[in-house]
Every structure is written in structure tokens, then in C-alpha cells.
PDB file of C-alpha atoms in Angstrom:
ATOM      1  CA  THR A   1      37.279 118.024 106.477  1.00 87.00           C
ATOM      2  CA  PHE A   2      37.477 116.260 103.087  1.00 90.00           C
ATOM      3  CA  GLN A   3      34.122 117.371 101.728  1.00 90.00           C
ATOM      4  CA  ARG A   4      35.603 118.962  98.582  1.00 92.00           C
ATOM      5  CA  GLN A   5      37.564 115.801  97.693  1.00 94.00           C
ATOM      6  CA  LEU A   6      34.535 113.589  98.392  1.00 93.00           C
ATOM      7  CA  GLN A   7      32.365 115.691  96.067  1.00 92.00           C
ATOM      8  CA  GLN A   8      34.754 115.460  93.109  1.00 92.00           C
ATOM      9  CA  SER A   9      33.267 113.963  89.899  1.00 91.00           C
ATOM     10  CA  ASP A  10      29.752 114.094  91.375  1.00 88.00           C
ATOM     11  CA  CYS A  11      30.883 111.970  94.353  1.00 91.00           C
ATOM     12  CA  GLN A  12      32.023 109.171  91.998  1.00 91.00           C
ATOM     13  CA  ASN A  13      35.592 108.801  93.245  1.00 94.00           C
ATOM     14  CA  ALA A  14      37.898 106.383  95.075  1.00 94.00           C
ATOM     15  CA  LEU A  15      37.854 108.319  98.374  1.00 95.00           C
ATOM     16  CA  MET A  16      34.043 108.296  98.466  1.00 95.00           C
ATOM     17  CA  LYS A  17      34.077 104.530  97.877  1.00 95.00           C
ATOM     18  CA  LYS A  18      36.452 104.038 100.833  1.00 96.00           C
ATOM     19  CA  VAL A  19      34.362 106.196 103.180  1.00 95.00           C
ATOM     20  CA  PHE A  20      31.195 104.424 102.043  1.00 96.00           C
ATOM     21  CA  ASP A  21      32.741 100.946 102.472  1.00 97.00           C
ATOM     22  CA  THR A  22      33.753 101.879 106.023  1.00 96.00           C
ATOM     23  CA  HIS A  23      30.141 102.848 106.807  1.00 96.00           C
ATOM     24  CA  MET A  24      28.935  99.563 105.283  1.00 96.00           C
ATOM     25  CA  LEU A  25      31.364  97.553 107.404  1.00 96.00           C
ATOM     26  CA  PHE A  26      29.376  98.560 110.495  1.00 95.00           C
ATOM     27  CA  LEU A  27      26.311  96.838 109.004  1.00 94.00           C
ATOM     28  CA  GLN A  28      28.205  93.803 107.714  1.00 94.00           C
ATOM     29  CA  ILE A  29      29.782  92.930 111.088  1.00 94.00           C
ATOM     30  CA  ASN A  30      27.408  92.097 113.978  1.00 91.00           C
ATOM     31  CA  GLN A  31      26.791  95.091 116.252  1.00 91.00           C
ATOM     32  CA  SER A  32      24.717  95.659 119.366  1.00 92.00           C
ATOM     33  CA  ALA A  33      21.310  97.341 118.873  1.00 89.00           C
ATOM     34  CA  ALA A  34      22.703 100.413 120.726  1.00 92.00           C
ATOM     35  CA  ALA A  35      25.659 100.699 118.321  1.00 94.00           C
ATOM     36  CA  LEU A  36      23.394 100.198 115.284  1.00 94.00           C
ATOM     37  CA  LYS A  37      21.262 103.177 116.383  1.00 94.00           C
ATOM     38  CA  HIS A  38      24.335 105.410 115.918  1.00 96.00           C
ATOM     39  CA  VAL A  39      25.264 103.689 112.629  1.00 96.00           C
ATOM     40  CA  PHE A  40      21.810 104.500 111.198  1.00 97.00           C
ATOM     41  CA  ALA A  41      22.115 108.119 112.388  1.00 96.00           C
ATOM     42  CA  ALA A  42      25.534 108.369 110.685  1.00 97.00           C
ATOM     43  CA  LEU A  43      24.093 106.901 107.458  1.00 97.00           C
ATOM     44  CA  ARG A  44      21.186 109.369 107.456  1.00 97.00           C
ATOM     45  CA  LEU A  45      23.685 112.206 107.730  1.00 96.00           C
ATOM     46  CA  PHE A  46      25.880 110.652 105.021  1.00 96.00           C
ATOM     47  CA  VAL A  47      22.959 110.323 102.529  1.00 96.00           C
ATOM     48  CA  ALA A  48      21.748 113.862 103.324  1.00 96.00           C
ATOM     49  CA  LYS A  49      25.253 115.328 102.769  1.00 94.00           C
ATOM     50  CA  PHE A  50      26.173 113.382  99.615  1.00 95.00           C
ATOM     51  CA  PRO A  51      22.953 112.461  97.741  1.00 95.00           C
ATOM     52  CA  SER A  52      24.645 112.477  94.306  1.00 94.00           C
ATOM     53  CA  ALA A  53      26.874 109.558  95.435  1.00 94.00           C
ATOM     54  CA  PHE A  54      23.703 107.429  95.471  1.00 96.00           C
ATOM     55  CA  PHE A  55      21.340 108.987  92.941  1.00 95.00           C
ATOM     56  CA  GLN A  56      23.687 109.984  90.096  1.00 92.00           C
ATOM     57  CA  GLY A  57      26.250 108.164  87.947  1.00 88.00           C
ATOM     58  CA  GLN A  58      26.933 104.505  88.790  1.00 89.00           C
ATOM     59  CA  ALA A  59      24.336 102.700  90.920  1.00 91.00           C
ATOM     60  CA  ASP A  60      26.856 100.567  92.892  1.00 93.00           C
ATOM     61  CA  LEU A  61      26.721 102.530  96.165  1.00 95.00           C
ATOM     62  CA  CYS A  62      22.939 102.789  96.018  1.00 96.00           C
ATOM     63  CA  GLY A  63      22.627  99.029  95.434  1.00 94.00           C
ATOM     64  CA  SER A  64      25.024  98.108  98.274  1.00 96.00           C
ATOM     65  CA  LEU A  65      23.260 100.395 100.745  1.00 97.00           C
ATOM     66  CA  CYS A  66      19.807  99.041  99.791  1.00 96.00           C
ATOM     67  CA  TYR A  67      21.067  95.473 100.261  1.00 94.00           C
ATOM     68  CA  GLU A  68      22.494  96.113 103.749  1.00 95.00           C
ATOM     69  CA  ILE A  69      19.495  98.138 104.989  1.00 95.00           C
ATOM     70  CA  LEU A  70      17.036  95.488 103.783  1.00 94.00           C
ATOM     71  CA  LYS A  71      19.054  92.875 105.654  1.00 92.00           C
ATOM     72  CA  CYS A  72      18.550  94.956 108.820  1.00 93.00           C
ATOM     73  CA  CYS A  73      14.785  95.107 108.100  1.00 93.00           C
ATOM     74  CA  ASN A  74      14.846  91.365 108.819  1.00 89.00           C
ATOM     75  CA  HIS A  75      16.748  91.814 112.111  1.00 89.00           C
ATOM     76  CA  ARG A  76      15.710  90.028 115.352  1.00 89.00           C
ATOM     77  CA  SER A  77      15.609  93.311 117.280  1.00 91.00           C
ATOM     78  CA  ARG A  78      12.398  95.327 116.826  1.00 92.00           C
ATOM     79  CA  SER A  79      14.228  98.616 117.439  1.00 93.00           C
ATOM     80  CA  THR A  80      16.774  97.789 114.693  1.00 94.00           C
ATOM     81  CA  GLN A  81      13.936  96.868 112.318  1.00 94.00           C
ATOM     82  CA  THR A  82      12.247 100.218 113.000  1.00 95.00           C
ATOM     83  CA  GLU A  83      15.513 102.156 112.570  1.00 95.00           C
ATOM     84  CA  ALA A  84      16.277 100.330 109.292  1.00 96.00           C
ATOM     85  CA  SER A  85      12.738 100.979 107.976  1.00 96.00           C
ATOM     86  CA  ALA A  86      13.041 104.678 108.898  1.00 96.00           C
ATOM     87  CA  LEU A  87      16.402 104.924 107.117  1.00 97.00           C
ATOM     88  CA  LEU A  88      14.959 103.228 104.039  1.00 96.00           C
ATOM     89  CA  TYR A  89      12.011 105.627 103.951  1.00 96.00           C
ATOM     90  CA  PHE A  90      14.398 108.588 104.401  1.00 96.00           C
ATOM     91  CA  PHE A  91      16.554 107.213 101.557  1.00 97.00           C
ATOM     92  CA  MET A  92      13.567 106.967  99.168  1.00 96.00           C
ATOM     93  CA  ARG A  93      12.439 110.442 100.118  1.00 96.00           C
ATOM     94  CA  LYS A  94      15.907 111.856  99.411  1.00 96.00           C
ATOM     95  CA  ASN A  95      15.858 110.104  96.016  1.00 96.00           C
ATOM     96  CA  PHE A  96      12.487 111.735  95.261  1.00 95.00           C
ATOM     97  CA  GLU A  97      13.772 115.189  96.263  1.00 94.00           C
ATOM     98  CA  PHE A  98      16.998 114.685  94.282  1.00 95.00           C
ATOM     99  CA  ASN A  99      14.898 113.875  91.164  1.00 92.00           C
ATOM    100  CA  LYS A 100      13.003 117.176  91.576  1.00 90.00           C
ATOM    101  CA  GLN A 101       9.955 115.317  92.931  1.00 89.00           C
ATOM    102  CA  LYS A 102       9.500 113.250  89.778  1.00 87.00           C
ATOM    103  CA  SER A 103      10.201 109.641  90.811  1.00 87.00           C
ATOM    104  CA  ILE A 104      12.223 107.168  92.912  1.00 91.00           C
ATOM    105  CA  VAL A 105      13.244 105.041  89.927  1.00 88.00           C
ATOM    106  CA  ARG A 106      16.788 104.327  91.111  1.00 91.00           C
ATOM    107  CA  SER A 107      15.979 103.306  94.698  1.00 93.00           C
ATOM    108  CA  HIS A 108      12.945 101.342  93.410  1.00 90.00           C
ATOM    109  CA  LEU A 109      15.099  99.345  91.003  1.00 88.00           C
ATOM    110  CA  GLN A 110      17.961  98.761  93.444  1.00 92.00           C
ATOM    111  CA  LEU A 111      15.608  97.711  96.267  1.00 92.00           C
ATOM    112  CA  ILE A 112      13.796  95.125  94.117  1.00 87.00           C
ATOM    113  CA  LYS A 113      17.184  93.874  92.923  1.00 85.00           C
ATOM    114  CA  ALA A 114      18.445  93.655  96.524  1.00 88.00           C
ATOM    115  CA  VAL A 115      15.293  91.765  97.597  1.00 87.00           C
ATOM    116  CA  SER A 116      15.831  89.292  94.743  1.00 78.00           C
ATOM    117  CA  GLN A 117      19.451  88.741  95.859  1.00 78.00           C
ATOM    118  CA  LEU A 118      18.589  88.533  99.571  1.00 82.00           C
ATOM    119  CA  ILE A 119      15.995  85.833  98.962  1.00 75.00           C
ATOM    120  CA  ALA A 120      18.798  83.632  97.635  1.00 65.00           C
ATOM    121  CA  ASP A 121      21.427  84.774 100.187  1.00 67.00           C
ATOM    122  CA  ALA A 122      19.570  85.206 103.478  1.00 63.00           C
ATOM    123  CA  GLY A 123      16.067  83.798 103.026  1.00 65.00           C
ATOM    124  CA  ILE A 124      14.155  86.987 103.921  1.00 71.00           C
ATOM    125  CA  GLY A 125      10.379  87.297 103.691  1.00 68.00           C
ATOM    126  CA  GLY A 126       9.006  86.204 107.073  1.00 78.00           C
ATOM    127  CA  SER A 127       6.862  88.164 109.528  1.00 84.00           C
ATOM    128  CA  ARG A 128       9.797  90.382 110.619  1.00 88.00           C
ATOM    129  CA  PHE A 129      10.356  91.602 107.072  1.00 89.00           C
ATOM    130  CA  GLN A 130       6.607  92.088 106.463  1.00 90.00           C
ATOM    131  CA  HIS A 131       6.487  94.169 109.668  1.00 92.00           C
ATOM    132  CA  SER A 132       9.245  96.435 108.279  1.00 94.00           C
ATOM    133  CA  LEU A 133       7.318  96.919 105.009  1.00 93.00           C
ATOM    134  CA  ALA A 134       4.255  97.921 107.044  1.00 94.00           C
ATOM    135  CA  ILE A 135       6.360 100.497 108.972  1.00 95.00           C
ATOM    136  CA  ILE A 136       7.572 102.023 105.671  1.00 95.00           C
ATOM    137  CA  ASN A 137       3.966 102.302 104.427  1.00 93.00           C
ATOM    138  CA  ASN A 138       2.950 103.965 107.707  1.00 94.00           C
ATOM    139  CA  PHE A 139       5.727 106.539 107.265  1.00 94.00           C
ATOM    140  CA  ALA A 140       4.436 107.275 103.745  1.00 92.00           C
ATOM    141  CA  ASN A 141       0.844 107.675 104.991  1.00 91.00           C
ATOM    142  CA  GLY A 142       1.793 109.916 107.916  1.00 92.00           C
ATOM    143  CA  ASP A 143       4.256 112.228 106.120  1.00 91.00           C
ATOM    144  CA  LYS A 144       2.310 115.512 105.996  1.00 89.00           C
ATOM    145  CA  GLN A 145       4.866 117.292 103.768  1.00 89.00           C
ATOM    146  CA  MET A 146       4.448 114.623 101.069  1.00 88.00           C
ATOM    147  CA  LYS A 147       0.667 114.393 101.254  1.00 83.00           C
ATOM    148  CA  ASN A 148      -0.396 116.097  98.012  1.00 82.00           C
ATOM    149  CA  ILE A 149       2.232 114.628  95.681  1.00 89.00           C
ATOM    150  CA  ASN A 150       2.690 111.168  94.193  1.00 90.00           C
ATOM    151  CA  PHE A 151       5.505 110.089  96.558  1.00 93.00           C
ATOM    152  CA  PRO A 152       3.305 108.040  98.985  1.00 92.00           C
ATOM    153  CA  ALA A 153       1.793 106.217  95.975  1.00 92.00           C
ATOM    154  CA  GLU A 154       5.308 105.399  94.684  1.00 91.00           C
ATOM    155  CA  VAL A 155       6.319 104.014  98.098  1.00 94.00           C
ATOM    156  CA  LYS A 156       3.157 101.867  98.235  1.00 92.00           C
ATOM    157  CA  ASP A 157       3.775 100.599  94.696  1.00 89.00           C
ATOM    158  CA  LEU A 158       7.327  99.615  95.667  1.00 91.00           C
ATOM    159  CA  THR A 159       6.280  97.745  98.828  1.00 92.00           C
ATOM    160  CA  LYS A 160       3.540  96.003  96.817  1.00 89.00           C
ATOM    161  CA  ARG A 161       6.084  94.865  94.228  1.00 85.00           C
ATOM    162  CA  ILE A 162       8.406  93.609  96.959  1.00 88.00           C
ATOM    163  CA  ARG A 163       5.500  91.568  98.387  1.00 87.00           C
ATOM    164  CA  THR A 164       4.800  90.131  94.904  1.00 82.00           C
ATOM    165  CA  VAL A 165       8.421  88.964  94.638  1.00 80.00           C
ATOM    166  CA  LEU A 166       8.190  87.462  98.144  1.00 82.00           C
ATOM    167  CA  MET A 167       4.937  85.628  97.300  1.00 82.00           C
ATOM    168  CA  ALA A 168       6.471  84.220  94.116  1.00 78.00           C
ATOM    169  CA  THR A 169       9.459  83.094  96.165  1.00 73.00           C
ATOM    170  CA  ALA A 170       7.219  81.416  98.752  1.00 75.00           C
ATOM    171  CA  GLN A 171       5.679  79.439  95.870  1.00 78.00           C
ATOM    172  CA  MET A 172       9.184  78.522  94.721  1.00 75.00           C
ATOM    173  CA  LYS A 173       9.973  77.205  98.201  1.00 73.00           C
ATOM    174  CA  GLU A 174       6.935  74.905  97.983  1.00 79.00           C
ATOM    175  CA  HIS A 175       8.262  73.464  94.724  1.00 78.00           C
ATOM    176  CA  GLU A 176      11.981  73.361  95.535  1.00 74.00           C
ATOM    177  CA  LYS A 177      11.995  69.554  95.118  1.00 80.00           C
ATOM    178  CA  ASP A 178      10.388  69.897  91.670  1.00 84.00           C
ATOM    179  CA  PRO A 179      13.088  71.524  89.474  1.00 80.00           C
ATOM    180  CA  GLU A 180      10.843  71.966  86.390  1.00 84.00           C
ATOM    181  CA  MET A 181       8.100  73.744  88.361  1.00 85.00           C
ATOM    182  CA  LEU A 182      10.671  75.829  90.227  1.00 81.00           C
ATOM    183  CA  VAL A 183      12.333  77.029  87.041  1.00 82.00           C
ATOM    184  CA  ASP A 184       8.915  77.678  85.495  1.00 85.00           C
ATOM    185  CA  LEU A 185       8.074  80.046  88.368  1.00 81.00           C
ATOM    186  CA  GLN A 186      11.457  81.745  88.024  1.00 78.00           C
ATOM    187  CA  TYR A 187      10.932  82.135  84.298  1.00 82.00           C
ATOM    188  CA  SER A 188       7.540  83.828  84.753  1.00 80.00           C
ATOM    189  CA  LEU A 189       9.113  86.145  87.356  1.00 76.00           C
ATOM    190  CA  ALA A 190      11.949  87.012  84.937  1.00 76.00           C
ATOM    191  CA  ASN A 191       9.349  87.719  82.230  1.00 78.00           C
ATOM    192  CA  SER A 192       7.387  90.014  84.530  1.00 74.00           C
ATOM    193  CA  TYR A 193      10.504  92.238  84.553  1.00 73.00           C
ATOM    194  CA  ALA A 194      10.890  92.362  80.766  1.00 73.00           C
ATOM    195  CA  SER A 195      10.759  96.172  80.945  1.00 71.00           C
ATOM    196  CA  THR A 196      13.508  96.284  83.623  1.00 76.00           C
ATOM    197  CA  PRO A 197      16.567  94.527  82.134  1.00 82.00           C
ATOM    198  CA  GLU A 198      18.639  94.747  85.328  1.00 78.00           C
ATOM    199  CA  LEU A 199      16.035  92.799  87.332  1.00 78.00           C
ATOM    200  CA  ARG A 200      15.412  90.385  84.472  1.00 84.00           C
ATOM    201  CA  ARG A 201      19.132  89.658  84.509  1.00 87.00           C
ATOM    202  CA  THR A 202      19.056  89.022  88.305  1.00 81.00           C
ATOM    203  CA  TRP A 203      16.326  86.381  87.902  1.00 81.00           C
ATOM    204  CA  LEU A 204      17.943  84.799  84.831  1.00 88.00           C
ATOM    205  CA  GLU A 205      21.169  84.416  86.840  1.00 88.00           C
ATOM    206  CA  SER A 206      19.167  82.795  89.630  1.00 82.00           C
ATOM    207  CA  MET A 207      17.580  80.409  87.080  1.00 85.00           C
ATOM    208  CA  ALA A 208      21.005  79.544  85.653  1.00 90.00           C
ATOM    209  CA  LYS A 209      22.224  78.573  89.151  1.00 87.00           C
ATOM    210  CA  ILE A 210      19.273  76.179  89.628  1.00 83.00           C
ATOM    211  CA  HIS A 211      19.835  74.602  86.194  1.00 89.00           C
ATOM    212  CA  ALA A 212      23.563  74.174  86.884  1.00 90.00           C
ATOM    213  CA  ARG A 213      22.797  72.632  90.301  1.00 86.00           C
ATOM    214  CA  ASN A 214      20.497  70.099  88.614  1.00 87.00           C
ATOM    215  CA  GLY A 215      23.111  69.295  85.969  1.00 93.00           C
ATOM    216  CA  ASP A 216      21.005  70.913  83.184  1.00 92.00           C
ATOM    217  CA  LEU A 217      23.970  72.671  81.614  1.00 95.00           C
ATOM    218  CA  SER A 218      22.467  73.528  78.206  1.00 95.00           C
ATOM    219  CA  GLU A 219      19.510  75.221  79.971  1.00 93.00           C
ATOM    220  CA  ALA A 220      21.936  77.149  82.204  1.00 94.00           C
ATOM    221  CA  ALA A 221      23.859  78.193  79.069  1.00 96.00           C
ATOM    222  CA  MET A 222      20.591  79.430  77.517  1.00 95.00           C
ATOM    223  CA  CYS A 223      20.028  81.695  80.555  1.00 93.00           C
ATOM    224  CA  TYR A 224      23.537  83.128  80.223  1.00 96.00           C
ATOM    225  CA  ILE A 225      23.080  83.739  76.465  1.00 96.00           C
ATOM    226  CA  HIS A 226      19.894  85.667  77.220  1.00 94.00           C
ATOM    227  CA  ILE A 227      21.767  87.747  79.812  1.00 95.00           C
ATOM    228  CA  ALA A 228      24.520  88.455  77.247  1.00 96.00           C
ATOM    229  CA  ALA A 229      21.887  89.440  74.656  1.00 95.00           C
ATOM    230  CA  LEU A 230      20.224  91.843  77.135  1.00 93.00           C
ATOM    231  CA  ILE A 231      23.594  93.500  77.746  1.00 94.00           C
ATOM    232  CA  ALA A 232      24.341  93.581  73.991  1.00 95.00           C
ATOM    233  CA  GLU A 233      20.983  95.277  73.345  1.00 93.00           C
ATOM    234  CA  TYR A 234      21.710  97.842  76.065  1.00 91.00           C
ATOM    235  CA  LEU A 235      25.171  98.566  74.581  1.00 94.00           C
ATOM    236  CA  LYS A 236      23.645  98.948  71.111  1.00 95.00           C
ATOM    237  CA  ARG A 237      21.203 101.574  72.392  1.00 94.00           C
ATOM    238  CA  LYS A 238      24.134 103.357  74.046  1.00 92.00           C
ATOM    239  CA  GLY A 239      25.924 103.326  70.665  1.00 95.00           C
ATOM    240  CA  LEU A 240      28.780 101.154  72.013  1.00 95.00           C
ATOM    241  CA  PHE A 241      28.058  97.918  70.099  1.00 94.00           C
ATOM    242  CA  SER A 242      26.642  97.678  66.577  1.00 94.00           C
ATOM    243  CA  MET A 243      24.798  94.342  66.589  1.00 93.00           C
ATOM    244  CA  GLY A 244      22.665  94.043  69.726  1.00 93.00           C
ATOM    245  CA  TRP A 245      20.859  90.739  70.387  1.00 94.00           C
ATOM    246  CA  PRO A 246      21.164  89.404  66.764  1.00 95.00           C
ATOM    247  CA  ALA A 247      24.870  88.808  67.548  1.00 94.00           C
ATOM    248  CA  PHE A 248      23.727  85.604  69.294  1.00 96.00           C
ATOM    249  CA  LEU A 249      21.427  84.269  66.544  1.00 95.00           C
ATOM    250  CA  SER A 250      24.155  81.959  65.263  1.00 94.00           C
ATOM    251  CA  ILE A 251      24.146  80.231  68.686  1.00 94.00           C
ATOM    252  CA  THR A 252      20.372  79.940  69.098  1.00 94.00           C
ATOM    253  CA  PRO A 253      17.241  81.190  67.290  1.00 93.00           C
ATOM    254  CA  ASN A 254      15.680  81.175  70.776  1.00 90.00           C
ATOM    255  CA  ILE A 255      17.380  84.514  71.449  1.00 91.00           C
ATOM    256  CA  LYS A 256      14.532  86.391  69.704  1.00 87.00           C
TER     257      LYS A 256
END
């Protein structure tokens, strides 16, 4: 009924946000497996009808959806895990089609970011989650329509990267009583995302929290300065801020 209003400004509008938040509420409040089946069906329809809400403009809706679906990939119920994995595969495929079969950059970035957040929030990464990743790979291998293009390879690359993050996190768990070693592992993970500022920022924020928890406030401050410098550099390239990272040189030469 309100399709025209929902599609205003490339689906970046207040009404779309309200409709989306209502859909998300069904995943945020505990539901029965039978109810969740219908929620996933509704979300598939929603993504198919309004792809530009997720794959154009701001990435907020895309990020929120990735976060909630990944949480369901760790669900106790096998049927919910399978449904969530199928929705995630469908979502990546829609992203690929929306980008004229070039890439799934946005869903790739938002999924890795969501995994990084979920590790801290919900402790994902066990056998249930690994099972969901395997289901997604199976979908990619068995999708005949996508066989002769690079989409299956992109899906495999994404699941491999998620596993790398999970392995690094497992190492962190081993060293959680050794703050220096823990932060060292986080630092190398942040560095591995030097080419993806948004993910680098996620891991620097995580590092800052550990430093603050241990009472290492100057180290936490250093993490936040680096985050600010990343944002400054981004704004400079957008032509919105003249100085970029050198704006922070007076605070620390470390910013280089």
C-alpha cells in the first residue's frame, strides 16, 4: 500500500526505517521456530522488494540485518540455523545482482563487522555457527545459475575471512588473562584490516575497551586517536575536512 512512500529517496527515509525496525523486532525478541520461519520468509520478500534500502546510500539497515541474521546462525534450533543461512545467502546474492554482478562488497564488509561485534556481544564461533557457514558454502556450490561467474568464489572468500576472525578470537580467549598478549592479537587483527577502515575501527574500539578495563587509559586514548585520525582521513578524501590525519600530530607522532 505504501510502496511509493517507502521508495522515496532511494528507500532512505523515516518510514522505511520504521518498517525495517518492526521486522527486526521479530528477531530481537525470542520467537518459536515456527514463527521464525515466517519472519525469514517476510524478510526475503522485504529484501527482494526494496534492495536499494540495503545496498545503496547509508549502510545502517544492511549492518543491522547482517547482525541479527548472524545471531540466528548461532541458534539452538537446526531449522532456524538453516533458515538464517538461506536468508544470508539470498541476501548476498541480491547484493551481487544489485551491483550488476560485480561484487558483494557491502554485505561482505557489514558481515565481517557484525561478526566482530557479535564475538564481543554474544560469544559466537562454536560448532553451531561453523555449521551455518558450511550451509552457506553448500548453497554457493549448488547454485546452478551462479556457476560460471565469480559469485561462489566471493561467498567462499567471505566465509574464509569470517573463520579467520573466529580463529583469531579463539586465540584471544586463550590469552584473556594475559592483557598484553590479548591486545597484541587484537592489534595484529586491526592491522590486517588496514585497507578496510570501518573494520579497523571496530577492532580499535574493541582494543580500547580492553585497555580501559585494565586501567591502561593512555593506551585506550591512543586507540581512540587512531580512530579519529581514520575518520579525519576519510573526511579529507571526501573533501569535507582539510587536514586529515596530520591534525592529530600535535597530540602524538605515533599517529603516522
